[in-house]
Amino acid sequence: MSRLLRCHVGEELPIVTLPPVSRLDLIKYAGASGDYNPIHTVDDEAKKAALPAIIAHGMWTMGNLAKLFTPYHEEGFIQDYQIRFRGMVFLGDIITLKARLTEENVQYSTFKVNAVNQNGVDVIKGIVTFAKYKDNEGSS
Amino acid sequence: MFKEAIGKRSSGVKNVVERGAVKKFAESIGDLHPIFVDEEFAKTTRYKKNIAPPTFPRVFDYGVIDELDLPAKGLIHGEQKYHYKRPLLVGEEIICYQEVEEYYEKQGKLGNMGFLVLKQYGETLSEELIFTAEQVVIINETVRKVMSI
């Protein structure tokens, strides 16, 4: 359970690679988030907006990236989560989610996080500050 | 037009961290962990209740800022931040509102870009701040020309 607290500076949390982005993924996210901007689901609307094709919601990728921390919910919580949207995500892209511990003290673990596409390009990049519960010290 | 909107704020809107909405959201980001969706499991955790994923506040209604007229198309989401005091609990009621924090322009690859910073707030009914969210919306030159601003 307590893998995050045992992670050392410079180490990565287990990496997650998502299945290729599908249209259904984006339709589901549109429905769940209420973001119905058609550039994410309708080909013609993406073209009208001068995009090469429909693109994933940036918030879909940001939502996915946060799940690297879900298994550690008993140790603490994501206090700060900041992301820059750097590249577009298209249908069929294979996105890999990463988090590397960069700084640690009694209260916080700070991670550099990013989501990379199959070409090695960062599509989002940012920082997660994970606030640690005090009563978790030393537990397994 | 955006500069004048700095500091303008919407009225608070009551939102519920609705169980079904949390489940649907968790599913849409491929994170159906029992901490989000299993009521029995939640009882065994420190929260005693299910919690919502950190990007869930995307679904809330933050009210309308009357003085802010954003175009329906051509906006780019540049940055997003969340700050939490604690996770959101399934079933709780949250008052949400938003304000225009900043607007500035910068010369970029695609011409003169506008950067609009919107800050969103989520409080309990007793006005305890639980989270803030900040989004940077980029408005490109073409869109600004159409809006003649």
Coordinates of C-alpha atoms in Angstrom, one line a residue, chain A residues 10-139:
Chain A
G10 CA 14.5 10.6 -8.8
E11 CA 12.3 7.5 -8.9
E12 CA 9.2 7.1 -11.0
L13 CA 5.8 5.8 -10.0
P14 CA 4.7 2.8 -12.1
I15 CA 4.2 4.0 -15.7
V16 CA 0.8 3.6 -17.3
T17 CA 0.3 3.3 -21.1
L18 CA -3.2 3.9 -22.3
P19 CA -4.9 2.0 -25.1
P20 CA -5.0 4.0 -28.4
V21 CA -7.3 7.0 -28.1
S22 CA -10.7 6.1 -29.5
R23 CA -13.7 8.3 -30.5
L24 CA -15.7 6.6 -27.8
D25 CA -13.2 7.7 -25.2
L26 CA -13.9 11.3 -26.2
I27 CA -17.6 10.9 -26.5
K28 CA -17.7 9.5 -23.0
Y29 CA -15.6 12.3 -21.6
A30 CA -17.8 14.9 -23.3
G31 CA -20.8 13.4 -21.6
A32 CA -19.2 13.0 -18.2
S33 CA -17.6 16.4 -18.1
G34 CA -20.3 18.4 -19.9
D35 CA -17.7 19.7 -22.4
Y36 CA -19.5 19.3 -25.7
N37 CA -17.2 21.4 -27.8
P38 CA -17.6 19.6 -31.2
I39 CA -13.9 19.9 -32.1
H40 CA -13.5 16.8 -29.8
T41 CA -16.1 14.6 -31.4
V42 CA -17.2 15.9 -34.8
D43 CA -14.8 15.7 -37.8
D44 CA -16.3 18.5 -39.8
E45 CA -16.2 20.9 -36.8
A46 CA -12.6 20.1 -36.1
K47 CA -11.8 20.9 -39.8
K48 CA -13.8 24.1 -39.6
A49 CA -11.6 25.1 -36.7
A50 CA -8.5 24.6 -38.9
L51 CA -7.5 21.4 -36.9
P52 CA -6.1 18.4 -38.8
A53 CA -8.7 16.1 -37.1
I54 CA -10.7 15.9 -33.9
I55 CA -8.5 16.3 -30.8
A56 CA -8.9 14.9 -27.3
H57 CA -10.0 17.3 -24.5
G58 CA -6.9 18.4 -22.7
M59 CA -8.8 17.8 -19.5
W60 CA -9.3 14.2 -20.5
T61 CA -5.5 13.7 -20.6
M62 CA -5.1 15.6 -17.3
G63 CA -7.8 13.5 -15.7
N64 CA -6.1 10.3 -16.9
L65 CA -2.7 11.5 -15.6
A66 CA -4.1 12.0 -12.1
K67 CA -4.8 8.3 -11.8
L68 CA -1.2 7.5 -11.2
F69 CA -1.9 8.8 -7.6
T70 CA -5.2 7.1 -7.0
P71 CA -3.7 4.0 -5.4
Y72 CA -2.2 6.1 -2.6
H73 CA -5.4 7.7 -1.4
E74 CA -4.8 6.4 2.2
E75 CA -1.4 8.2 2.4
G76 CA -2.5 11.6 1.3
F77 CA -4.1 13.5 -1.5
I78 CA -3.3 15.7 -4.5
Q79 CA -3.2 19.2 -3.0
D80 CA -1.8 21.0 -6.1
Y81 CA -2.1 19.9 -9.6
Q82 CA -0.9 22.2 -12.4
I83 CA -0.6 21.4 -16.0
R84 CA 0.4 23.1 -19.3
F85 CA -1.2 21.8 -22.4
R86 CA 1.6 21.5 -24.9
G87 CA 0.5 19.3 -27.7
M88 CA -2.6 17.9 -29.4
V89 CA -3.8 14.3 -28.8
F90 CA -5.4 12.7 -31.9
L91 CA -7.4 9.5 -32.4
G92 CA -5.2 6.4 -32.3
D93 CA -2.4 8.1 -30.3
I94 CA -0.9 6.0 -27.6
I95 CA -0.4 8.1 -24.5
T96 CA 2.0 7.2 -21.7
L97 CA 1.6 8.7 -18.2
K98 CA 4.6 9.4 -16.0
A99 CA 5.3 10.8 -12.6
R100 CA 8.8 11.3 -11.1
L101 CA 9.5 12.3 -7.5
T102 CA 11.5 15.5 -7.4
E103 CA 11.3 16.8 -3.9
E104 CA 10.2 15.4 -0.6
N105 CA 9.7 16.5 3.0
V106 CA 7.6 15.5 6.0
Q107 CA 4.5 17.1 4.6
Y108 CA 4.7 16.9 0.8
S109 CA 5.9 14.8 -2.0
T110 CA 6.4 16.8 -5.2
F111 CA 6.3 15.1 -8.6
K112 CA 7.0 16.2 -12.1
V113 CA 4.3 14.7 -14.2
N114 CA 3.8 14.3 -18.0
A115 CA 1.9 12.5 -20.6
V116 CA 3.9 11.6 -23.7
N117 CA 2.6 10.4 -27.1
Q118 CA 4.0 7.6 -29.2
N119 CA 6.5 10.0 -30.8
G120 CA 8.0 10.9 -27.5
V121 CA 6.4 14.3 -27.5
D122 CA 5.0 15.8 -24.3
V123 CA 1.3 16.5 -24.7
I124 CA 0.8 17.8 -21.2
K125 CA 3.4 18.5 -18.5
G126 CA 3.2 19.8 -15.0
I127 CA 3.6 19.3 -11.2
V128 CA 1.7 17.4 -8.6
T129 CA 2.1 18.2 -4.9
F130 CA 0.9 15.3 -2.9
A131 CA 0.1 16.2 0.7
K132 CA 0.9 13.4 3.2
Y133 CA -1.2 12.5 6.2
K134 CA 0.9 12.7 9.3
D135 CA -0.5 9.5 10.9
N136 CA 0.7 7.5 7.9
E137 CA 4.4 7.8 8.9
G138 CA 5.9 4.5 9.4
S139 CA 2.8 2.5 8.5

